Tab-separated table of C-alpha atoms in Angstrom:
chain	number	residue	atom	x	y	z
A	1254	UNK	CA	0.000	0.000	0.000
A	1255	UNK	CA	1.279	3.236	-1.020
A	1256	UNK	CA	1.999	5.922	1.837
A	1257	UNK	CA	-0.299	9.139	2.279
A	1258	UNK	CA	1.061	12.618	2.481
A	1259	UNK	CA	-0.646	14.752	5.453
A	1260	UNK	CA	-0.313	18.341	4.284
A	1261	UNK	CA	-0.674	20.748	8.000
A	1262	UNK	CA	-2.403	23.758	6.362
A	1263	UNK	CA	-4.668	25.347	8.691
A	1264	UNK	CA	-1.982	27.931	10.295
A	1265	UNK	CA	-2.371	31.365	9.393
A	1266	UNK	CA	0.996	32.212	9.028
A	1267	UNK	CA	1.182	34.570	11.876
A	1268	UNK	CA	4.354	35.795	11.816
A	1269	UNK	CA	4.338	35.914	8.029
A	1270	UNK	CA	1.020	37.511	7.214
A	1271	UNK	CA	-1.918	36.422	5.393
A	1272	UNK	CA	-2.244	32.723	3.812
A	1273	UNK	CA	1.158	32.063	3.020
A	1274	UNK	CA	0.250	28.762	2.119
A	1275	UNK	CA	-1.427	30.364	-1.359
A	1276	UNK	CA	1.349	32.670	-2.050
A	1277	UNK	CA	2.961	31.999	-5.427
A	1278	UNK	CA	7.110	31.622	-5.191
A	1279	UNK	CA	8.153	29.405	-8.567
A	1280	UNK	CA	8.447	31.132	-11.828
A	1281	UNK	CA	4.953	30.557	-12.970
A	1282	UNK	CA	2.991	31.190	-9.639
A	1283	UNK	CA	3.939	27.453	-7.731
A	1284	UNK	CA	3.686	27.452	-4.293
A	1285	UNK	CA	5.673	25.704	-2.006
A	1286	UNK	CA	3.038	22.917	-1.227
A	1287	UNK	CA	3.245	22.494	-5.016
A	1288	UNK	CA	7.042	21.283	-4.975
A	1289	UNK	CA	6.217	19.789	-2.294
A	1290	UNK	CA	3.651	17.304	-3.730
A	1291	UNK	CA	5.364	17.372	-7.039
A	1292	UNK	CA	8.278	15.886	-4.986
A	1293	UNK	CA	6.163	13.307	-2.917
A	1294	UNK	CA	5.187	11.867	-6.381
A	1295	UNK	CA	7.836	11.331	-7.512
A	1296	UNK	CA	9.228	9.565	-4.295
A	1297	UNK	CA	5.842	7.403	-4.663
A	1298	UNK	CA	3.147	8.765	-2.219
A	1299	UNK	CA	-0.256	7.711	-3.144
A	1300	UNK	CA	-2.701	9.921	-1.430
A	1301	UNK	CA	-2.714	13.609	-0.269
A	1302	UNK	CA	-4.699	14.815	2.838
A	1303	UNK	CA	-4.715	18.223	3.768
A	1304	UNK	CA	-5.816	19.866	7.245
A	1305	UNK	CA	-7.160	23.840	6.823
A	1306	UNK	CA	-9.874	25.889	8.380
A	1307	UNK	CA	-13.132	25.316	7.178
A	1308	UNK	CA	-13.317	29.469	6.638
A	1309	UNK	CA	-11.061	28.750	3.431
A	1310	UNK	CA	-12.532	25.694	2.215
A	1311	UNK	CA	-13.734	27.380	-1.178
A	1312	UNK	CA	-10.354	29.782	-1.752
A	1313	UNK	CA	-8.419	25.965	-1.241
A	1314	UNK	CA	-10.615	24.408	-2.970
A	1315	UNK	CA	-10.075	26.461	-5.802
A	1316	UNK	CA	-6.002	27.630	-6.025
A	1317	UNK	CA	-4.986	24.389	-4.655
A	1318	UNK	CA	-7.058	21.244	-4.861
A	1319	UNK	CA	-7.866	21.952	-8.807
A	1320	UNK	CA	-4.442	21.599	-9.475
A	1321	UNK	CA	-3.844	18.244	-7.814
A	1322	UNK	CA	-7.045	15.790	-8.492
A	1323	UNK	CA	-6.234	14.717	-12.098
A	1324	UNK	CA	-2.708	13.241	-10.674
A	1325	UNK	CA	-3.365	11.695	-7.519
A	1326	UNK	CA	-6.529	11.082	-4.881
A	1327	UNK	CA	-7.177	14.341	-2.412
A	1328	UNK	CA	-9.076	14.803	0.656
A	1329	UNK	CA	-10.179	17.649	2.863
A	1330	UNK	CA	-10.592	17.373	6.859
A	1331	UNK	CA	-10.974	20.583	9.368
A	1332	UNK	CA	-9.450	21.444	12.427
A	1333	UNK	CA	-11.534	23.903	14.624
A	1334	UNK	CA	-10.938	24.975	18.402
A	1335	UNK	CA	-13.969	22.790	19.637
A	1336	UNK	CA	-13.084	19.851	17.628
A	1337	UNK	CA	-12.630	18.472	21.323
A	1338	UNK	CA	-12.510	14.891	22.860
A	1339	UNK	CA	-16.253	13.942	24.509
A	1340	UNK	CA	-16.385	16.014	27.786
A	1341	UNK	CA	-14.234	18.852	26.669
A	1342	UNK	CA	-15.463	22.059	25.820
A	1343	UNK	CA	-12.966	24.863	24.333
A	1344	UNK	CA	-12.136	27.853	26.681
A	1345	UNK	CA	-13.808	30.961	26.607
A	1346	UNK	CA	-12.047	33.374	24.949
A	1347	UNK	CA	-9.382	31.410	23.245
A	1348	UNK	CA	-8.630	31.956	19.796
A	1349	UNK	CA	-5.348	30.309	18.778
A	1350	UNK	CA	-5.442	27.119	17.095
A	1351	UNK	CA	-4.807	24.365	19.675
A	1352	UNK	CA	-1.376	23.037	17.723
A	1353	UNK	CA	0.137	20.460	14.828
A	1354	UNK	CA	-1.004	17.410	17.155
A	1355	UNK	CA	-4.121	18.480	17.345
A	1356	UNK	CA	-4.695	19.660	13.310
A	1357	UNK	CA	-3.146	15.699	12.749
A	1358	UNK	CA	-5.622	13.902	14.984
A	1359	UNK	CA	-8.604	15.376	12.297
A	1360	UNK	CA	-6.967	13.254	10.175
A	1361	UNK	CA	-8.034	10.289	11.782
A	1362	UNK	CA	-10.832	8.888	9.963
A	1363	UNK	CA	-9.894	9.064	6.706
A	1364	UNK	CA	-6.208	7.996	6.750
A	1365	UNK	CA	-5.881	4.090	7.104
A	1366	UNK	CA	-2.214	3.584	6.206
A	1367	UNK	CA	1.301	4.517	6.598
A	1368	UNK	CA	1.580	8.181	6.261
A	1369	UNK	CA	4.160	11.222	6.526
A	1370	UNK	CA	2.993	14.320	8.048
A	1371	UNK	CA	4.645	17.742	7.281
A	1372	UNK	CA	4.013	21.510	7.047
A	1373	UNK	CA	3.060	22.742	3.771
A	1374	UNK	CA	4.895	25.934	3.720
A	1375	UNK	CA	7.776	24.714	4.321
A	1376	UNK	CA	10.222	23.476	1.546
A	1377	UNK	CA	11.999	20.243	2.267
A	1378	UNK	CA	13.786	19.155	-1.237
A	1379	UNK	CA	13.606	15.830	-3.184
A	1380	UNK	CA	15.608	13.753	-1.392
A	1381	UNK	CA	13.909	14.445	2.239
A	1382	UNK	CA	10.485	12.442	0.420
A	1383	UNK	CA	12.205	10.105	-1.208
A	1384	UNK	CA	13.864	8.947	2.670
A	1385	UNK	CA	10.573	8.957	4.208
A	1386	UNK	CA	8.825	7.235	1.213
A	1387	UNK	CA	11.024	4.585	1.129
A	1388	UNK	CA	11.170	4.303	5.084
A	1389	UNK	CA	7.249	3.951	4.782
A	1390	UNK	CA	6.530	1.783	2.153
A	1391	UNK	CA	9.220	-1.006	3.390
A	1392	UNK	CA	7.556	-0.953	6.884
A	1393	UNK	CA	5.382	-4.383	7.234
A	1394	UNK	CA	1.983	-4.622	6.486
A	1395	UNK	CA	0.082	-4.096	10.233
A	1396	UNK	CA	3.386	-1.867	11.989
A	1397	UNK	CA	3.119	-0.097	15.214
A	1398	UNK	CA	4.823	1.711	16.778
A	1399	UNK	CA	7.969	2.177	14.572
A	1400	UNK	CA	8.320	5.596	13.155
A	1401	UNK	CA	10.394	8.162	11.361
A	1402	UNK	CA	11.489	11.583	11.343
A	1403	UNK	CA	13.393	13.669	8.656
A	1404	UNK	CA	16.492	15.232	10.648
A	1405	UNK	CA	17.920	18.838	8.839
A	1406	UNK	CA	20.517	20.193	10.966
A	1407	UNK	CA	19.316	23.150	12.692
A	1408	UNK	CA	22.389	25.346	11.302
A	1409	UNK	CA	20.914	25.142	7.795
A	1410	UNK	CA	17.372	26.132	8.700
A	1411	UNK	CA	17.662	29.487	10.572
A	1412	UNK	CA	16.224	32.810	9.383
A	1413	UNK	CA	18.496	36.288	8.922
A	1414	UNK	CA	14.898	37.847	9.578
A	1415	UNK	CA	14.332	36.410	12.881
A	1416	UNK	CA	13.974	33.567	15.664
A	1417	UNK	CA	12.177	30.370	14.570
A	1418	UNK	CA	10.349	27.757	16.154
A	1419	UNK	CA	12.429	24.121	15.994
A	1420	UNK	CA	12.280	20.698	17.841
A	1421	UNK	CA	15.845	20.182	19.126
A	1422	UNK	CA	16.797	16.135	18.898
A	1423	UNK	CA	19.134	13.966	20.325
A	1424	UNK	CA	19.648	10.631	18.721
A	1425	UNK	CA	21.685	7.415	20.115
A	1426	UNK	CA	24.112	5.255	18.103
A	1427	UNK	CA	21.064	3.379	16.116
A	1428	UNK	CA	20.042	6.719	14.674
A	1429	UNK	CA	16.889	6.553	16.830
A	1430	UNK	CA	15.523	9.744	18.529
A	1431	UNK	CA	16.256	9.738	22.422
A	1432	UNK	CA	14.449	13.121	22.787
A	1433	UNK	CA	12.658	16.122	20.709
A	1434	UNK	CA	12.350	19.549	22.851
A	1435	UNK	CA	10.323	22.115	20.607
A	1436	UNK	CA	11.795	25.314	21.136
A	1437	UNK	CA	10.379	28.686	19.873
A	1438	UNK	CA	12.681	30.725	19.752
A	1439	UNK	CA	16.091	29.948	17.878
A	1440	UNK	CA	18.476	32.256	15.934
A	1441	UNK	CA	22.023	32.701	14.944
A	1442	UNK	CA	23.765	35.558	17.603
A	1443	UNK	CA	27.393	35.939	17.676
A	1444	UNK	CA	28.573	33.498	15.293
A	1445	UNK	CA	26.501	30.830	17.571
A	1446	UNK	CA	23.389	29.238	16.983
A	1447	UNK	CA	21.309	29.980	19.695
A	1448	UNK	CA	18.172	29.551	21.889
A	1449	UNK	CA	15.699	30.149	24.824
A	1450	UNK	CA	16.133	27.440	27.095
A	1451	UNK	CA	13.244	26.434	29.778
A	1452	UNK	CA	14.806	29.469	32.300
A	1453	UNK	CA	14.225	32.031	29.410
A	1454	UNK	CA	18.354	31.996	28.989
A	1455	UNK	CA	20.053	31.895	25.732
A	1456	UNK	CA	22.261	28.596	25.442
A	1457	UNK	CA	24.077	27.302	22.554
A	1458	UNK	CA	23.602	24.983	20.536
A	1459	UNK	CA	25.808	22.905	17.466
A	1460	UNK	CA	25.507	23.982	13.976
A	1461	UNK	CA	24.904	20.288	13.188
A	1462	UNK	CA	22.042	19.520	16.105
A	1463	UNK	CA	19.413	17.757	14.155
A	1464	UNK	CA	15.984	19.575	14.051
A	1465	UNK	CA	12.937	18.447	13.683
A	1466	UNK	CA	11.141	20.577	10.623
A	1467	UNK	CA	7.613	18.854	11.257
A	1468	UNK	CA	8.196	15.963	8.930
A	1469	UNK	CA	7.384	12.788	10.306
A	1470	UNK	CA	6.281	8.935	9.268
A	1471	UNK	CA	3.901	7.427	11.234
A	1472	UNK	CA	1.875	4.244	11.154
A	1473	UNK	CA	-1.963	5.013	12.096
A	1474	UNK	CA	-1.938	3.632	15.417
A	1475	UNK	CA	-0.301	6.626	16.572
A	1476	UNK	CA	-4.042	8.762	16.189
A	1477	UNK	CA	-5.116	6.438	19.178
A	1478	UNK	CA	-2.032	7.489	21.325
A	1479	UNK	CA	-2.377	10.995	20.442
A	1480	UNK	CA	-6.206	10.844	20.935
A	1481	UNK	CA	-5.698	9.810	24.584
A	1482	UNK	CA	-2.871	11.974	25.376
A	1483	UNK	CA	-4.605	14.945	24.246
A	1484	UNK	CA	-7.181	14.100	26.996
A	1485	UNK	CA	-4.688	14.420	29.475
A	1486	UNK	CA	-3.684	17.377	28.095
A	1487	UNK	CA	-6.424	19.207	28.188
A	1488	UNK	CA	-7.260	17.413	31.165
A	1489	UNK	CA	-4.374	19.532	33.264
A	1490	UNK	CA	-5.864	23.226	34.416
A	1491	UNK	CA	-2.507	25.275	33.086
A	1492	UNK	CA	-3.081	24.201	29.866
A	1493	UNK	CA	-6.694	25.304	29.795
A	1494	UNK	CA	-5.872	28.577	31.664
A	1495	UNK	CA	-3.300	29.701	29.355
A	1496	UNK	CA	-5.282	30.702	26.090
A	1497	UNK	CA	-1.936	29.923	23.656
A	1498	UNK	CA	-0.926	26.612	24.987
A	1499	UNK	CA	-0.537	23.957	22.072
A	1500	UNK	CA	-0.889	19.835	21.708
A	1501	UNK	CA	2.645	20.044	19.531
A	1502	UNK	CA	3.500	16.564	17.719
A	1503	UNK	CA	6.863	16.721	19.367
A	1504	UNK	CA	5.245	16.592	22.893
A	1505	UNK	CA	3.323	13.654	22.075
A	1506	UNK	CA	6.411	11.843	20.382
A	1507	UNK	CA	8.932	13.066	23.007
A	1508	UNK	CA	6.101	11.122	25.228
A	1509	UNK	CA	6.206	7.729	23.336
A	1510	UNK	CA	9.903	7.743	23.080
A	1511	UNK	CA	10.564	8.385	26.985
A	1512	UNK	CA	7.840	5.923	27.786
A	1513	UNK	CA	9.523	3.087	25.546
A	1514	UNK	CA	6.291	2.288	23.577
A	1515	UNK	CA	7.282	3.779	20.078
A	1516	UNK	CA	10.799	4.203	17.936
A	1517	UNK	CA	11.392	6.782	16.238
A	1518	UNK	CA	14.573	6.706	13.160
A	1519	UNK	CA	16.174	9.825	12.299
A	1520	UNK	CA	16.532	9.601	8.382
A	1521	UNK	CA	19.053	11.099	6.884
A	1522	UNK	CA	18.943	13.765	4.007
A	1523	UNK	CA	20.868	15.317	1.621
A	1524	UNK	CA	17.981	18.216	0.982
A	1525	UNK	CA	18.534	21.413	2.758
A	1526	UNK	CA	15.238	22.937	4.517
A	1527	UNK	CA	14.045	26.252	3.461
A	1528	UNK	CA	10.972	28.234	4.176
A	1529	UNK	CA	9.028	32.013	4.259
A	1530	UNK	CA	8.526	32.495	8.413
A	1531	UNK	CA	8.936	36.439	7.830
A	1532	UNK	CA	7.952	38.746	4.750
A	1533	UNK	CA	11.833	39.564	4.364
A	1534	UNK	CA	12.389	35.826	3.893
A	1535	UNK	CA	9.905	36.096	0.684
A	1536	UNK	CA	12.839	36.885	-2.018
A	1537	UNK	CA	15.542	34.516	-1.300
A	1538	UNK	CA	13.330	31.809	-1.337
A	1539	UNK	CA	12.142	32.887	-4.777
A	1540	UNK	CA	16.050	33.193	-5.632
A	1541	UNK	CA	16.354	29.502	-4.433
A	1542	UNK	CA	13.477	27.932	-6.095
A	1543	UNK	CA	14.370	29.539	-9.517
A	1544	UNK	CA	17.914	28.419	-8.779
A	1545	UNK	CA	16.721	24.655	-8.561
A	1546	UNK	CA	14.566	25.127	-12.014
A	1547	UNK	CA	17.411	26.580	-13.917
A	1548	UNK	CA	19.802	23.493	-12.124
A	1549	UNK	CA	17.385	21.414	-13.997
A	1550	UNK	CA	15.967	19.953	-10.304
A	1551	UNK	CA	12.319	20.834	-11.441
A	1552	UNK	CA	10.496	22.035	-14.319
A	1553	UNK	CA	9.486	25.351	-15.194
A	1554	UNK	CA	5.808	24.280	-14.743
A	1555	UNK	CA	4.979	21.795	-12.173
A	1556	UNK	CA	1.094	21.039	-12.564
């Protein structure tokens, strides 16, 4: 059975402005997502699923899905604030999307196989799909509990506009992930790469730490873990006090990995992330993605 691709594409883009998933970088108006998916074909993915807000169903449907359906099966799920487990009922008040575990667990019902989860506005590069597909597809038919995770080293996925958000890994000598810490704040000071650690200090870190960039292989028993732990999550008062806390995929991992009850390997890649997190960021990733057409990496027209 071929592996799905789950597209994250309900964020905003905050820090970015406006729906940066739409915004047209490649020479004749591509998007990101598009190399993306033109890249997870290639690599052999079978099935897209993407996560938005159901307040741009129509815009999506139209800029994005169009383009897609004639090459490969697509389907649509929702994530909303009270999109809650029986019992639960979302905060008054809150507005902030309740985080990237939270947008994958919508994707429950409709995905039934191995799949690789990932943010759509960020660009990964060929070789990161091909990794994962491959990692995917060779797993045995019924897996649990043995998953993946593209490593980039964090030195090669920094902004010059300004801090980004990154889950710093440790691995062991099997390549498996010992521990994922998302931290939100990371940036090159001083020569160093740098970040905010749990007493609000800036530490160092290596150029070559690996990262996680959000793009992970899973086998679909990990909804049912994540469906119970986000019970206890929202089950704890801080987190439904403070109005901005977040059900991030590397706090549910970090969980299974600690507990012993899932592996996670830390494939490695030749592709180098890159991604838009401020406006400034726009034109050298335009620069880049014209560089890899005129390299002869992708075609001038993708879809």
């Amino acid at each position: 059975m071929k592996p799905t691709l789950f597209l994250l594409a309900a964020g905003m883009g905050s820090r970015y402005g406006g729906l940066k998933q739409l915004d047209g970088l490649g020479p004749n108006g591509e998007t990101i997502m598009d190399y993306s998916i033109y890249d997870a074909l290639r690599a052999g993915f079978g099935k897209l699923v993407f996560v938005i807000r159901k307040d741009f169903e129509q815009d999506f449907r139209e800029k994005i899905i169009s383009k897609y359906e004639g090459h490969i099966p697509c389907e649509l799920v929702f994530q909303s604030l009270d999109a809650l487990p029986e019992g639960f009922t979302c905060p008054e008040g809150r507005t902030k999307p309740w985080g990237t575990n939270h947008a994958l667990l919508m994707g429950a019902d409709v995905i039934k196989e191995p799949f690789a989860v990932l943010n759509c506005d960020d660009f990964y590069g060929r070789d990161s799909f091909r990794v994962m597909a491959q990692f995917l597809a060779s797993l045995p038919e019924g897996s649990r509990n043995t998953y993946a995770m593209v490593g980039f080293r964090v030195g090669n996925t920094l902004s010059e506009s300004g801090t980004v958000s990154r889950g710093l890994c440790s691995t062991n000598e099997q390549h498996l992930l010992t521990s994922v810490v998302e931290r939100t704040k990371i940036q090159r000071m001083d020569g160093d790469v740098k970040y905010v650690d749990d007493n609000g200090e800036w530490a160092v870190t290596p150029e070559t730490t690996p990262v996680s960039m959000n793009f992970w292989g899973f086998t679909p028993d990990y909804f049912d873990y994540s469906r119970e732990y986000f019970k206890g999550f929202l089950s704890d008062p801080k987190n439904m006090e403070n109005l901005k806390s977040e059900f991030f995929i590397p706090l549910m991992v970090d969980k299974l990995i600690t507990e012993g009850t899932a592996t996670v390997e830390v494939l490695d890649t030749t592709s180098k992330w890159f991604g838009v997190t401020y406006p400034e960021d726009r034109q050298g990733v335009v620069d880049r993605i014209q560089a890899l057409v005129d390299a002869g990496e992708y075609p001038n027209k993708l879809f």
